[in-house]
Amino acid sequence: MTTALSPVDPDSYRALMAAHPGGVAVVTTDDGLGTPYGFACTAWCGVSLDPPLLLVCASTKGSTLPVLAGRGWFAVNLLHGAGRRAAEAFAHRDAGRFSAVPWQPSAATALPLLPEDAHTIAECRVHRLTPAGDHTVILGEVVRTTTTRGADEPPLLYGLRRYATWPTP
């Protein structure tokens, strides 16, 4: 016998998602005229090897998603432990996020990149956008990866409502 159940409330869902740490990334794009946009996320993962696809989720309420959809390109900056400043700057919807961290345009795609705060960066072409509740699932085809000077730094994690770095042996 199955009983009809209602979805959990937002606070219970947030507690569920905070209970397990994830790697922190900053997704960046630009409007094609050089104005950068971006947001922090832990909702990202690899999807396919052939073609090389990754997935990120973006809020439909943020300013970045429409720009990303229009541009058709984005970068995923995987943050290292010393990149917490970028995670904190991009976790808020402030317009001045890019003034809080050093960034530079990619030589290949002109996308805004965070090489001082990321250990690895993936530049992606939008493969598919799929609405999912109050977010959009973005599949991106990885066209370029860059390992930065921070490659030796342990990855930045977020869980239990706090930041931590991957333990080193």
mmCIF file of C-alpha atoms in Angstrom, residues 38-144:
data_model
loop_
_atom_site.group_PDB
_atom_site.id
_atom_site.type_symbol
_atom_site.label_atom_id
_atom_site.label_comp_id
_atom_site.label_asym_id
_atom_site.label_seq_id
_atom_site.Cartn_x
_atom_site.Cartn_y
_atom_site.Cartn_z
ATOM 1 C CA GLY A 38 29.234 33.875 -12.349
ATOM 2 C CA PHE A 39 28.014 31.890 -9.366
ATOM 3 C CA ALA A 40 29.384 29.388 -6.859
ATOM 4 C CA CYS A 41 28.056 25.862 -6.876
ATOM 5 C CA THR A 42 28.530 22.385 -5.477
ATOM 6 C CA ALA A 43 25.938 20.940 -7.887
ATOM 7 C CA TRP A 44 28.256 19.787 -10.649
ATOM 8 C CA CYS A 45 29.493 16.418 -11.880
ATOM 9 C CA GLY A 46 30.902 14.541 -14.834
ATOM 10 C CA VAL A 47 28.303 12.984 -17.133
ATOM 11 C CA SER A 48 29.898 11.408 -20.208
ATOM 12 C CA LEU A 49 33.327 10.574 -21.592
ATOM 13 C CA ASP A 50 32.282 10.454 -25.259
ATOM 14 C CA PRO A 51 31.423 13.237 -25.821
ATOM 15 C CA PRO A 52 33.056 14.819 -22.741
ATOM 16 C CA LEU A 53 30.083 16.311 -20.891
ATOM 17 C CA LEU A 54 29.729 17.812 -17.453
ATOM 18 C CA LEU A 55 26.675 19.047 -15.615
ATOM 19 C CA VAL A 56 26.088 22.141 -13.498
ATOM 20 C CA CYS A 57 22.865 23.453 -12.016
ATOM 21 C CA ALA A 58 21.995 27.162 -12.015
ATOM 22 C CA SER A 59 19.227 29.031 -10.245
ATOM 23 C CA THR A 60 16.565 30.446 -12.522
ATOM 24 C CA LYS A 61 16.448 33.493 -10.214
ATOM 25 C CA GLY A 62 20.093 34.491 -10.719
ATOM 26 C CA SER A 63 21.504 36.890 -13.274
ATOM 27 C CA THR A 64 24.023 34.427 -14.744
ATOM 28 C CA LEU A 65 21.722 31.817 -16.309
ATOM 29 C CA PRO A 66 20.184 34.037 -19.023
ATOM 30 C CA VAL A 67 23.634 35.363 -19.962
ATOM 31 C CA LEU A 68 25.087 31.837 -20.073
ATOM 32 C CA ALA A 69 22.180 30.591 -22.199
ATOM 33 C CA GLY A 70 22.547 33.518 -24.595
ATOM 34 C CA ARG A 71 26.333 33.221 -24.884
ATOM 35 C CA GLY A 72 26.269 29.416 -25.201
ATOM 36 C CA TRP A 73 29.600 29.060 -23.356
ATOM 37 C CA PHE A 74 30.735 28.792 -19.731
ATOM 38 C CA ALA A 75 33.728 27.821 -17.598
ATOM 39 C CA VAL A 76 33.803 25.667 -14.486
ATOM 40 C CA ASN A 77 36.551 26.789 -12.109
ATOM 41 C CA LEU A 78 37.240 23.957 -9.608
ATOM 42 C CA LEU A 79 38.463 25.711 -6.481
ATOM 43 C CA HIS A 80 41.396 24.725 -4.294
ATOM 44 C CA GLY A 81 41.543 25.316 -0.540
ATOM 45 C CA ALA A 82 43.105 28.762 -0.907
ATOM 46 C CA GLY A 83 40.244 29.730 -3.243
ATOM 47 C CA ARG A 84 37.747 30.164 -0.445
ATOM 48 C CA ARG A 85 37.633 33.922 -1.131
ATOM 49 C CA ALA A 86 36.181 33.152 -4.574
ATOM 50 C CA ALA A 87 33.650 30.709 -3.120
ATOM 51 C CA GLU A 88 32.471 33.310 -0.627
ATOM 52 C CA ALA A 89 32.379 36.145 -3.191
ATOM 53 C CA PHE A 90 30.358 34.117 -5.693
ATOM 54 C CA ALA A 91 28.007 32.561 -3.121
ATOM 55 C CA HIS A 92 26.182 35.898 -2.874
ATOM 56 C CA ARG A 93 24.171 37.722 -5.517
ATOM 57 C CA ASP A 94 26.264 40.873 -5.258
ATOM 58 C CA ALA A 95 27.046 42.629 -8.515
ATOM 59 C CA GLY A 96 30.699 43.145 -7.494
ATOM 60 C CA ARG A 97 31.728 39.489 -7.343
ATOM 61 C CA PHE A 98 34.467 39.871 -9.951
ATOM 62 C CA SER A 99 36.001 42.856 -8.158
ATOM 63 C CA ALA A 100 36.653 40.613 -5.115
ATOM 64 C CA VAL A 101 38.929 38.133 -6.934
ATOM 65 C CA PRO A 102 41.544 38.250 -9.682
ATOM 66 C CA TRP A 103 40.329 36.945 -13.024
ATOM 67 C CA GLN A 104 41.403 36.938 -16.635
ATOM 68 C CA PRO A 105 39.771 36.185 -19.982
ATOM 69 C CA SER A 106 40.586 32.859 -21.602
ATOM 70 C CA ALA A 107 42.846 33.107 -24.635
ATOM 71 C CA ALA A 108 40.718 30.476 -26.385
ATOM 72 C CA THR A 109 37.124 31.490 -25.551
ATOM 73 C CA ALA A 110 37.409 34.898 -23.817
ATOM 74 C CA LEU A 111 35.460 33.415 -20.877
ATOM 75 C CA PRO A 112 36.346 34.869 -17.461
ATOM 76 C CA LEU A 113 38.633 32.438 -15.599
ATOM 77 C CA LEU A 114 39.816 32.327 -11.972
ATOM 78 C CA PRO A 115 43.305 30.790 -12.280
ATOM 79 C CA GLU A 116 44.524 31.984 -8.862
ATOM 80 C CA ASP A 117 41.628 30.343 -7.000
ATOM 81 C CA ALA A 118 41.066 27.217 -9.113
ATOM 82 C CA HIS A 119 43.226 24.123 -9.431
ATOM 83 C CA THR A 120 41.574 23.094 -12.705
ATOM 84 C CA ILE A 121 39.321 24.894 -15.184
ATOM 85 C CA ALA A 122 37.009 23.418 -17.814
ATOM 86 C CA GLU A 123 35.788 25.589 -20.682
ATOM 87 C CA CYS A 124 32.496 24.322 -22.067
ATOM 88 C CA ARG A 125 30.063 24.835 -24.921
ATOM 89 C CA VAL A 126 26.400 24.499 -23.891
ATOM 90 C CA HIS A 127 25.143 21.106 -25.033
ATOM 91 C CA ARG A 128 21.664 21.231 -23.478
ATOM 92 C CA LEU A 129 19.602 23.257 -20.994
ATOM 93 C CA THR A 130 16.869 21.465 -19.060
ATOM 94 C CA PRO A 131 14.523 23.261 -16.635
ATOM 95 C CA ALA A 132 14.284 21.470 -13.259
ATOM 96 C CA GLY A 133 12.158 23.197 -10.623
ATOM 97 C CA ASP A 134 13.730 26.502 -9.592
ATOM 98 C CA HIS A 135 17.011 25.567 -11.334
ATOM 99 C CA THR A 136 18.177 24.693 -14.826
ATOM 100 C CA VAL A 137 20.406 21.707 -15.492
ATOM 101 C CA ILE A 138 23.182 22.751 -17.875
ATOM 102 C CA LEU A 139 25.049 20.101 -19.824
ATOM 103 C CA GLY A 140 28.301 21.387 -21.233
ATOM 104 C CA GLU A 141 30.680 19.839 -23.721
ATOM 105 C CA VAL A 142 34.207 20.296 -22.391
ATOM 106 C CA VAL A 143 36.349 21.808 -25.151
ATOM 107 C CA ARG A 144 39.396 22.823 -23.105
#
